[in-house]
Amino acid sequence: MAQAKEPFEFRQCVSISKSTGKKAKNLRELRDAIATVSNESIFHHTHQYFLRGHILEYTNDFAHWAGESLEERILSEHLSNIDPYAFKNIDELRQELLHVIDVYLENFPEPREVVAGAEFYFKETITLIFPVGLRAKNLAEFLIAIKYIDVAAIYYHFYEARVRLGVDDFSRWLEDSLNKKELAENIRSIDPFMHSIEGIRERIIEAVEKDLRKEMEAIEP
Amino acid sequence: MIDQYAGISPKGDLVLLHKLGEKLYNKSFLHINSTRAGGGVAEILHRMIPIIKELSINARWEVIEGDERFFEITKKIHNSLQGNVENMTEDMWEYHYEVNKRNAEKLDLEADAILIHDPQPIPLIEFKKSGKWIWRCHIDLSNPIEEVWNHILPYTQKYEAAIFSVGKFARAAGIDEFIIPPSIDPISEKNRELTDEEIKETLHKFQIPIDRPMILQVSRFDRFKDPIGVIKAYRMVKKYNDCILVLAGSPATDDPEGEIVLKEVQDYASNDPDIHILLLPPFSDKDINALQRSATVVLQKSLKEGFGLTVSEAMWKGKPVIGGAAGGIPLQIIHGVTGFLVHSVEGAAFRIRQFLNDPHMAKQMGEKGKEYVRNNFLITRQIRDYLSVWYAMENKGKNILEV
């Protein structure tokens, strides 16, 4: 079996939530707070939504709140359609969130306030990153590791990596260190918004197993 | 001891615990609360301190002492902070401070990090010697009686940070405020696997029949836990489905109101032979475990709640759970996925009937609940978070930390 040029070192991250002290009980308050909260808070409520066992109907906390607490389905659909990875920086993402809310406020009746206790609480996080003590030197080791690592490790390499590098860590390693272009492409084609992290794990396993099977069945000349 | 969590807790949590143990090697970590027994705080400290020690951190747990008057006052403070109107006078606040002052003279308050649990010992900050002082608030501060909060706030602001169990409990006191949910210990006597004999032994001891479905609520006899509402819901269910109700709770030394509420509940249950009200002595963990494992449906119908860890306890045992949408319960129960959230007696009765009539759904939700607890509400995660906050405070100003 082909050995990687560089082993894949599995890492994961843990987020500790911090309250910002800001909350919103209606859409205007949410809008005003989105305009002023820290970048870390916007990051937490958009990118890190995927780390917390998200409901597939939504792709960020704002859409989730609009759907579940404000019960404004159209607004939640529009907010869910925002891809946080499509923006160069948090400020651009913030402007898009504000734009979607402003358009909604112009075109639809003002939503009612949420019931007491269902307010939106703005948070930030402190993130700790650490190696989990696992390295894969070839595709078989990579497969075993993917099967058993925590969901937080998959989040770190599949989602968080997009912020760092614009692409997930797995496909980059498969392409750069193992020369597995097709497999890398298959993993890149997994839609990050349409699966839970367990779902992402299953799809990666499926793609890697398919590739391994092909490798095993190949007849050496 | 920490090795016992391998294969139970997520591996990453255990790896990070060891790494944080290396970073905080030989430092001292002092916890102070107001009761050694009864209630979730004491229970988790009993389990947590030995684990932190094993990570080569010098963890200590001290308990402040107070007389009946002190605990009556702190109960009033506790209730007011959760939104109940209580009559607090200036001399009560003075007594609250005085008792803490006396405790400060007796206790060794020197440590690198000091975690003060809840409002009873909050004035100890006035006697700070060294280290990082953190106020750990376990109760729901989202809607306090302002006048009482205004007495607590100046103490809070002297701490370097505060920790709340749920985001909406935080109060914007102008200090760093972290959100850390509490947790259960999967290998404790209360949550470990039990043999059939052990379960039967408990049921036999309390003369609980096993021929019909059992609805269970485990909690202190406290009005916020709505034990009367639970009996009302049970009576609604009973019209359609034969079942028994078990209400089980332990008294706590810092809760003088418990006896009054217990009497009310006993009167309300009247002479229904299918309602079993059990007043369990402290450390009845195995019996609680056995009751939870015997239950068909577990209720936590709280009206106000700190966090409601009995929900996670029942979920860890794979049980279908119905909880009041209060405090931290919605963080544990994802409605329709890991259990049901209810807002009324009628809602509770309806969901109990649903579970009793659809065992397949009850089983599926129970299994999902167990996995959810594994990833979010085990003790190893909570220790990881406490140490992470401490480590973050040692590295103030950084949002991303490589460990």
PDB file of N, CA and C in Angstrom, chain B residues 18-85:
ATOM      1  N   HIS B  18      -5.798  15.404  29.864  1.00  0.00           N
ATOM      2  CA  HIS B  18      -4.389  15.124  30.177  1.00  0.00           C
ATOM      3  C   HIS B  18      -3.497  16.291  29.766  1.00  0.00           C
ATOM      4  N   LYS B  19      -3.807  16.879  28.620  1.00  0.00           N
ATOM      5  CA  LYS B  19      -2.972  18.002  28.153  1.00  0.00           C
ATOM      6  C   LYS B  19      -3.124  19.204  29.089  1.00  0.00           C
ATOM      7  N   LEU B  20      -4.349  19.478  29.515  1.00  0.00           N
ATOM      8  CA  LEU B  20      -4.558  20.608  30.429  1.00  0.00           C
ATOM      9  C   LEU B  20      -3.930  20.317  31.783  1.00  0.00           C
ATOM     10  N   GLY B  21      -3.960  19.039  32.181  1.00  0.00           N
ATOM     11  CA  GLY B  21      -3.299  18.627  33.421  1.00  0.00           C
ATOM     12  C   GLY B  21      -1.807  18.956  33.374  1.00  0.00           C
ATOM     13  N   GLU B  22      -1.198  18.754  32.211  1.00  0.00           N
ATOM     14  CA  GLU B  22       0.232  19.085  32.061  1.00  0.00           C
ATOM     15  C   GLU B  22       0.446  20.597  32.152  1.00  0.00           C
ATOM     16  N   LYS B  23      -0.443  21.356  31.525  1.00  0.00           N
ATOM     17  CA  LYS B  23      -0.298  22.820  31.536  1.00  0.00           C
ATOM     18  C   LYS B  23      -0.487  23.399  32.939  1.00  0.00           C
ATOM     19  N   LEU B  24      -1.376  22.785  33.722  1.00  0.00           N
ATOM     20  CA  LEU B  24      -1.711  23.343  35.041  1.00  0.00           C
ATOM     21  C   LEU B  24      -1.089  22.493  36.159  1.00  0.00           C
ATOM     22  N   TYR B  25      -0.023  21.800  35.820  1.00  0.00           N
ATOM     23  CA  TYR B  25       0.637  20.858  36.729  1.00  0.00           C
ATOM     24  C   TYR B  25       0.938  21.473  38.102  1.00  0.00           C
ATOM     25  N   ASN B  26       0.496  20.767  39.133  1.00  0.00           N
ATOM     26  CA  ASN B  26       0.813  21.143  40.530  1.00  0.00           C
ATOM     27  C   ASN B  26       0.166  22.442  41.012  1.00  0.00           C
ATOM     28  N   LYS B  27      -0.667  23.048  40.202  1.00  0.00           N
ATOM     29  CA  LYS B  27      -1.357  24.261  40.674  1.00  0.00           C
ATOM     30  C   LYS B  27      -2.520  23.846  41.564  1.00  0.00           C
ATOM     31  N   SER B  28      -3.042  24.793  42.337  1.00  0.00           N
ATOM     32  CA  SER B  28      -4.114  24.442  43.269  1.00  0.00           C
ATOM     33  C   SER B  28      -5.453  24.990  42.797  1.00  0.00           C
ATOM     34  N   PHE B  29      -6.503  24.212  43.031  1.00  0.00           N
ATOM     35  CA  PHE B  29      -7.845  24.512  42.521  1.00  0.00           C
ATOM     36  C   PHE B  29      -8.834  24.271  43.660  1.00  0.00           C
ATOM     37  N   LEU B  30      -9.373  25.366  44.192  1.00  0.00           N
ATOM     38  CA  LEU B  30     -10.252  25.266  45.359  1.00  0.00           C
ATOM     39  C   LEU B  30     -11.718  25.475  44.964  1.00  0.00           C
ATOM     40  N   HIS B  31     -12.579  24.542  45.390  1.00  0.00           N
ATOM     41  CA  HIS B  31     -14.025  24.692  45.182  1.00  0.00           C
ATOM     42  C   HIS B  31     -14.685  24.952  46.533  1.00  0.00           C
ATOM     43  N   ILE B  32     -15.616  25.899  46.581  1.00  0.00           N
ATOM     44  CA  ILE B  32     -16.353  26.143  47.830  1.00  0.00           C
ATOM     45  C   ILE B  32     -17.848  26.207  47.519  1.00  0.00           C
ATOM     46  N   ASN B  33     -18.620  25.432  48.295  1.00  0.00           N
ATOM     47  CA  ASN B  33     -20.089  25.540  48.184  1.00  0.00           C
ATOM     48  C   ASN B  33     -20.684  25.473  49.593  1.00  0.00           C
ATOM     49  N   SER B  34     -22.002  25.228  49.689  1.00  0.00           N
ATOM     50  CA  SER B  34     -22.633  25.334  51.003  1.00  0.00           C
ATOM     51  C   SER B  34     -23.248  24.039  51.510  1.00  0.00           C
ATOM     52  N   THR B  35     -23.105  22.966  50.791  1.00  0.00           N
ATOM     53  CA  THR B  35     -23.608  21.695  51.330  1.00  0.00           C
ATOM     54  C   THR B  35     -22.770  20.529  50.817  1.00  0.00           C
ATOM     55  N   ARG B  36     -22.556  19.590  51.725  1.00  0.00           N
ATOM     56  CA  ARG B  36     -21.751  18.418  51.383  1.00  0.00           C
ATOM     57  C   ARG B  36     -22.646  17.348  50.727  1.00  0.00           C
ATOM     58  N   ALA B  37     -23.963  17.438  51.012  1.00  0.00           N
ATOM     59  CA  ALA B  37     -24.872  16.402  50.525  1.00  0.00           C
ATOM     60  C   ALA B  37     -26.177  17.006  50.033  1.00  0.00           C
ATOM     61  N   GLY B  38     -26.761  16.377  49.035  1.00  0.00           N
ATOM     62  CA  GLY B  38     -28.062  16.835  48.528  1.00  0.00           C
ATOM     63  C   GLY B  38     -27.877  17.848  47.422  1.00  0.00           C
ATOM     64  N   GLY B  39     -28.574  17.633  46.334  1.00  0.00           N
ATOM     65  CA  GLY B  39     -28.487  18.583  45.220  1.00  0.00           C
ATOM     66  C   GLY B  39     -27.352  18.237  44.273  1.00  0.00           C
ATOM     67  N   GLY B  40     -27.473  18.756  43.076  1.00  0.00           N
ATOM     68  CA  GLY B  40     -26.543  18.398  42.003  1.00  0.00           C
ATOM     69  C   GLY B  40     -25.124  18.901  42.202  1.00  0.00           C
ATOM     70  N   VAL B  41     -24.967  20.075  42.846  1.00  0.00           N
ATOM     71  CA  VAL B  41     -23.633  20.659  42.974  1.00  0.00           C
ATOM     72  C   VAL B  41     -22.742  19.775  43.844  1.00  0.00           C
ATOM     73  N   ALA B  42     -23.281  19.405  45.023  1.00  0.00           N
ATOM     74  CA  ALA B  42     -22.500  18.561  45.936  1.00  0.00           C
ATOM     75  C   ALA B  42     -22.181  17.224  45.267  1.00  0.00           C
ATOM     76  N   GLU B  43     -23.168  16.718  44.580  1.00  0.00           N
ATOM     77  CA  GLU B  43     -23.005  15.404  43.966  1.00  0.00           C
ATOM     78  C   GLU B  43     -21.856  15.398  42.950  1.00  0.00           C
ATOM     79  N   ILE B  44     -21.822  16.424  42.118  1.00  0.00           N
ATOM     80  CA  ILE B  44     -20.796  16.446  41.069  1.00  0.00           C
ATOM     81  C   ILE B  44     -19.420  16.735  41.674  1.00  0.00           C
ATOM     82  N   LEU B  45     -19.387  17.541  42.750  1.00  0.00           N
ATOM     83  CA  LEU B  45     -18.086  17.825  43.375  1.00  0.00           C
ATOM     84  C   LEU B  45     -17.492  16.557  43.990  1.00  0.00           C
ATOM     85  N   HIS B  46     -18.348  15.723  44.579  1.00  0.00           N
ATOM     86  CA  HIS B  46     -17.864  14.453  45.140  1.00  0.00           C
ATOM     87  C   HIS B  46     -17.102  13.646  44.095  1.00  0.00           C
ATOM     88  N   ARG B  47     -17.591  13.699  42.857  1.00  0.00           N
ATOM     89  CA  ARG B  47     -16.988  12.894  41.805  1.00  0.00           C
ATOM     90  C   ARG B  47     -15.816  13.603  41.125  1.00  0.00           C
ATOM     91  N   MET B  48     -15.942  14.936  41.047  1.00  0.00           N
ATOM     92  CA  MET B  48     -14.998  15.699  40.230  1.00  0.00           C
ATOM     93  C   MET B  48     -13.631  15.875  40.886  1.00  0.00           C
ATOM     94  N   ILE B  49     -13.658  16.120  42.192  1.00  0.00           N
ATOM     95  CA  ILE B  49     -12.399  16.450  42.879  1.00  0.00           C
ATOM     96  C   ILE B  49     -11.344  15.339  42.712  1.00  0.00           C
ATOM     97  N   PRO B  50     -11.703  14.054  42.943  1.00  0.00           N
ATOM     98  CA  PRO B  50     -10.673  13.012  42.765  1.00  0.00           C
ATOM     99  C   PRO B  50     -10.123  12.938  41.333  1.00  0.00           C
ATOM    100  N   ILE B  51     -10.971  13.212  40.356  1.00  0.00           N
ATOM    101  CA  ILE B  51     -10.498  13.136  38.955  1.00  0.00           C
ATOM    102  C   ILE B  51      -9.501  14.272  38.689  1.00  0.00           C
ATOM    103  N   ILE B  52      -9.824  15.472  39.181  1.00  0.00           N
ATOM    104  CA  ILE B  52      -8.905  16.602  38.945  1.00  0.00           C
ATOM    105  C   ILE B  52      -7.567  16.326  39.644  1.00  0.00           C
ATOM    106  N   LYS B  53      -7.641  15.737  40.839  1.00  0.00           N
ATOM    107  CA  LYS B  53      -6.395  15.404  41.564  1.00  0.00           C
ATOM    108  C   LYS B  53      -5.529  14.447  40.756  1.00  0.00           C
ATOM    109  N   GLU B  54      -6.187  13.513  40.098  1.00  0.00           N
ATOM    110  CA  GLU B  54      -5.445  12.530  39.313  1.00  0.00           C
ATOM    111  C   GLU B  54      -4.713  13.162  38.135  1.00  0.00           C
ATOM    112  N   LEU B  55      -5.147  14.359  37.746  1.00  0.00           N
ATOM    113  CA  LEU B  55      -4.468  15.070  36.657  1.00  0.00           C
ATOM    114  C   LEU B  55      -3.293  15.899  37.177  1.00  0.00           C
ATOM    115  N   SER B  56      -2.883  15.618  38.411  1.00  0.00           N
ATOM    116  CA  SER B  56      -1.762  16.332  39.058  1.00  0.00           C
ATOM    117  C   SER B  56      -2.081  17.806  39.321  1.00  0.00           C
ATOM    118  N   ILE B  57      -3.337  18.083  39.584  1.00  0.00           N
ATOM    119  CA  ILE B  57      -3.742  19.428  40.014  1.00  0.00           C
ATOM    120  C   ILE B  57      -4.211  19.268  41.459  1.00  0.00           C
ATOM    121  N   ASN B  58      -3.787  20.171  42.331  1.00  0.00           N
ATOM    122  CA  ASN B  58      -4.153  20.042  43.748  1.00  0.00           C
ATOM    123  C   ASN B  58      -5.558  20.588  43.990  1.00  0.00           C
ATOM    124  N   ALA B  59      -6.544  19.710  43.808  1.00  0.00           N
ATOM    125  CA  ALA B  59      -7.939  20.150  43.966  1.00  0.00           C
ATOM    126  C   ALA B  59      -8.391  19.952  45.411  1.00  0.00           C
ATOM    127  N   ARG B  60      -9.124  20.939  45.917  1.00  0.00           N
ATOM    128  CA  ARG B  60      -9.686  20.872  47.277  1.00  0.00           C
ATOM    129  C   ARG B  60     -11.145  21.287  47.214  1.00  0.00           C
ATOM    130  N   TRP B  61     -11.946  20.791  48.163  1.00  0.00           N
ATOM    131  CA  TRP B  61     -13.358  21.186  48.255  1.00  0.00           C
ATOM    132  C   TRP B  61     -13.663  21.561  49.696  1.00  0.00           C
ATOM    133  N   GLU B  62     -14.093  22.790  49.902  1.00  0.00           N
ATOM    134  CA  GLU B  62     -14.484  23.259  51.234  1.00  0.00           C
ATOM    135  C   GLU B  62     -15.971  23.594  51.229  1.00  0.00           C
ATOM    136  N   VAL B  63     -16.598  23.433  52.409  1.00  0.00           N
ATOM    137  CA  VAL B  63     -18.022  23.743  52.537  1.00  0.00           C
ATOM    138  C   VAL B  63     -18.191  24.809  53.611  1.00  0.00           C
ATOM    139  N   ILE B  64     -18.928  25.869  53.298  1.00  0.00           N
ATOM    140  CA  ILE B  64     -19.135  26.891  54.344  1.00  0.00           C
ATOM    141  C   ILE B  64     -20.178  26.371  55.334  1.00  0.00           C
ATOM    142  N   GLU B  65     -20.019  26.826  56.592  1.00  0.00           N
ATOM    143  CA  GLU B  65     -20.967  26.399  57.623  1.00  0.00           C
ATOM    144  C   GLU B  65     -21.914  27.539  57.933  1.00  0.00           C
ATOM    145  N   GLY B  66     -23.154  27.175  58.227  1.00  0.00           N
ATOM    146  CA  GLY B  66     -24.138  28.197  58.583  1.00  0.00           C
ATOM    147  C   GLY B  66     -25.222  27.581  59.443  1.00  0.00           C
ATOM    148  N   ASP B  67     -25.947  28.423  60.176  1.00  0.00           N
ATOM    149  CA  ASP B  67     -27.034  27.908  61.012  1.00  0.00           C
ATOM    150  C   ASP B  67     -28.344  27.962  60.221  1.00  0.00           C
ATOM    151  N   GLU B  68     -29.428  27.593  60.908  1.00  0.00           N
ATOM    152  CA  GLU B  68     -30.733  27.544  60.249  1.00  0.00           C
ATOM    153  C   GLU B  68     -31.109  28.901  59.652  1.00  0.00           C
ATOM    154  N   ARG B  69     -30.839  29.966  60.398  1.00  0.00           N
ATOM    155  CA  ARG B  69     -31.194  31.306  59.927  1.00  0.00           C
ATOM    156  C   ARG B  69     -30.466  31.617  58.608  1.00  0.00           C
ATOM    157  N   PHE B  70     -29.177  31.266  58.585  1.00  0.00           N
ATOM    158  CA  PHE B  70     -28.379  31.519  57.379  1.00  0.00           C
ATOM    159  C   PHE B  70     -29.004  30.820  56.167  1.00  0.00           C
ATOM    160  N   PHE B  71     -29.367  29.541  56.354  1.00  0.00           N
ATOM    161  CA  PHE B  71     -29.888  28.803  55.202  1.00  0.00           C
ATOM    162  C   PHE B  71     -31.298  29.243  54.817  1.00  0.00           C
ATOM    163  N   GLU B  72     -32.053  29.760  55.806  1.00  0.00           N
ATOM    164  CA  GLU B  72     -33.361  30.337  55.452  1.00  0.00           C
ATOM    165  C   GLU B  72     -33.150  31.574  54.575  1.00  0.00           C
ATOM    166  N   ILE B  73     -32.150  32.361  54.946  1.00  0.00           N
ATOM    167  CA  ILE B  73     -31.839  33.573  54.163  1.00  0.00           C
ATOM    168  C   ILE B  73     -31.364  33.182  52.757  1.00  0.00           C
ATOM    169  N   THR B  74     -30.448  32.219  52.703  1.00  0.00           N
ATOM    170  CA  THR B  74     -29.902  31.879  51.379  1.00  0.00           C
ATOM    171  C   THR B  74     -30.953  31.208  50.489  1.00  0.00           C
ATOM    172  N   LYS B  75     -31.900  30.525  51.135  1.00  0.00           N
ATOM    173  CA  LYS B  75     -33.007  29.949  50.349  1.00  0.00           C
ATOM    174  C   LYS B  75     -33.843  31.084  49.739  1.00  0.00           C
ATOM    175  N   LYS B  76     -34.062  32.142  50.528  1.00  0.00           N
ATOM    176  CA  LYS B  76     -34.807  33.297  50.025  1.00  0.00           C
ATOM    177  C   LYS B  76     -34.032  33.954  48.869  1.00  0.00           C
ATOM    178  N   ILE B  77     -32.738  34.078  49.046  1.00  0.00           N
ATOM    179  CA  ILE B  77     -31.916  34.673  47.981  1.00  0.00           C
ATOM    180  C   ILE B  77     -32.030  33.814  46.717  1.00  0.00           C
ATOM    181  N   HIS B  78     -31.890  32.512  46.921  1.00  0.00           N
ATOM    182  CA  HIS B  78     -31.966  31.556  45.816  1.00  0.00           C
ATOM    183  C   HIS B  78     -33.310  31.701  45.082  1.00  0.00           C
ATOM    184  N   ASN B  79     -34.404  31.693  45.853  1.00  0.00           N
ATOM    185  CA  ASN B  79     -35.740  31.804  45.241  1.00  0.00           C
ATOM    186  C   ASN B  79     -35.915  33.134  44.520  1.00  0.00           C
ATOM    187  N   SER B  80     -35.439  34.228  45.139  1.00  0.00           N
ATOM    188  CA  SER B  80     -35.610  35.548  44.513  1.00  0.00           C
ATOM    189  C   SER B  80     -34.821  35.651  43.223  1.00  0.00           C
ATOM    190  N   LEU B  81     -33.640  35.063  43.228  1.00  0.00           N
ATOM    191  CA  LEU B  81     -32.827  35.130  42.007  1.00  0.00           C
ATOM    192  C   LEU B  81     -33.489  34.341  40.885  1.00  0.00           C
ATOM    193  N   GLN B  82     -34.338  33.393  41.266  1.00  0.00           N
ATOM    194  CA  GLN B  82     -35.088  32.653  40.240  1.00  0.00           C
ATOM    195  C   GLN B  82     -36.457  33.282  39.988  1.00  0.00           C
ATOM    196  N   GLY B  83     -36.670  34.474  40.527  1.00  0.00           N
ATOM    197  CA  GLY B  83     -37.875  35.222  40.167  1.00  0.00           C
ATOM    198  C   GLY B  83     -39.019  35.184  41.164  1.00  0.00           C
ATOM    199  N   ASN B  84     -38.836  34.517  42.312  1.00  0.00           N
ATOM    200  CA  ASN B  84     -39.904  34.448  43.316  1.00  0.00           C
ATOM    201  C   ASN B  84     -39.798  35.613  44.300  1.00  0.00           C
ATOM    202  N   VAL B  85     -40.898  36.275  44.583  1.00  0.00           N
ATOM    203  CA  VAL B  85     -40.837  37.421  45.510  1.00  0.00           C
ATOM    204  C   VAL B  85     -40.645  36.900  46.937  1.00  0.00           C
TER     205      VAL B  85
END
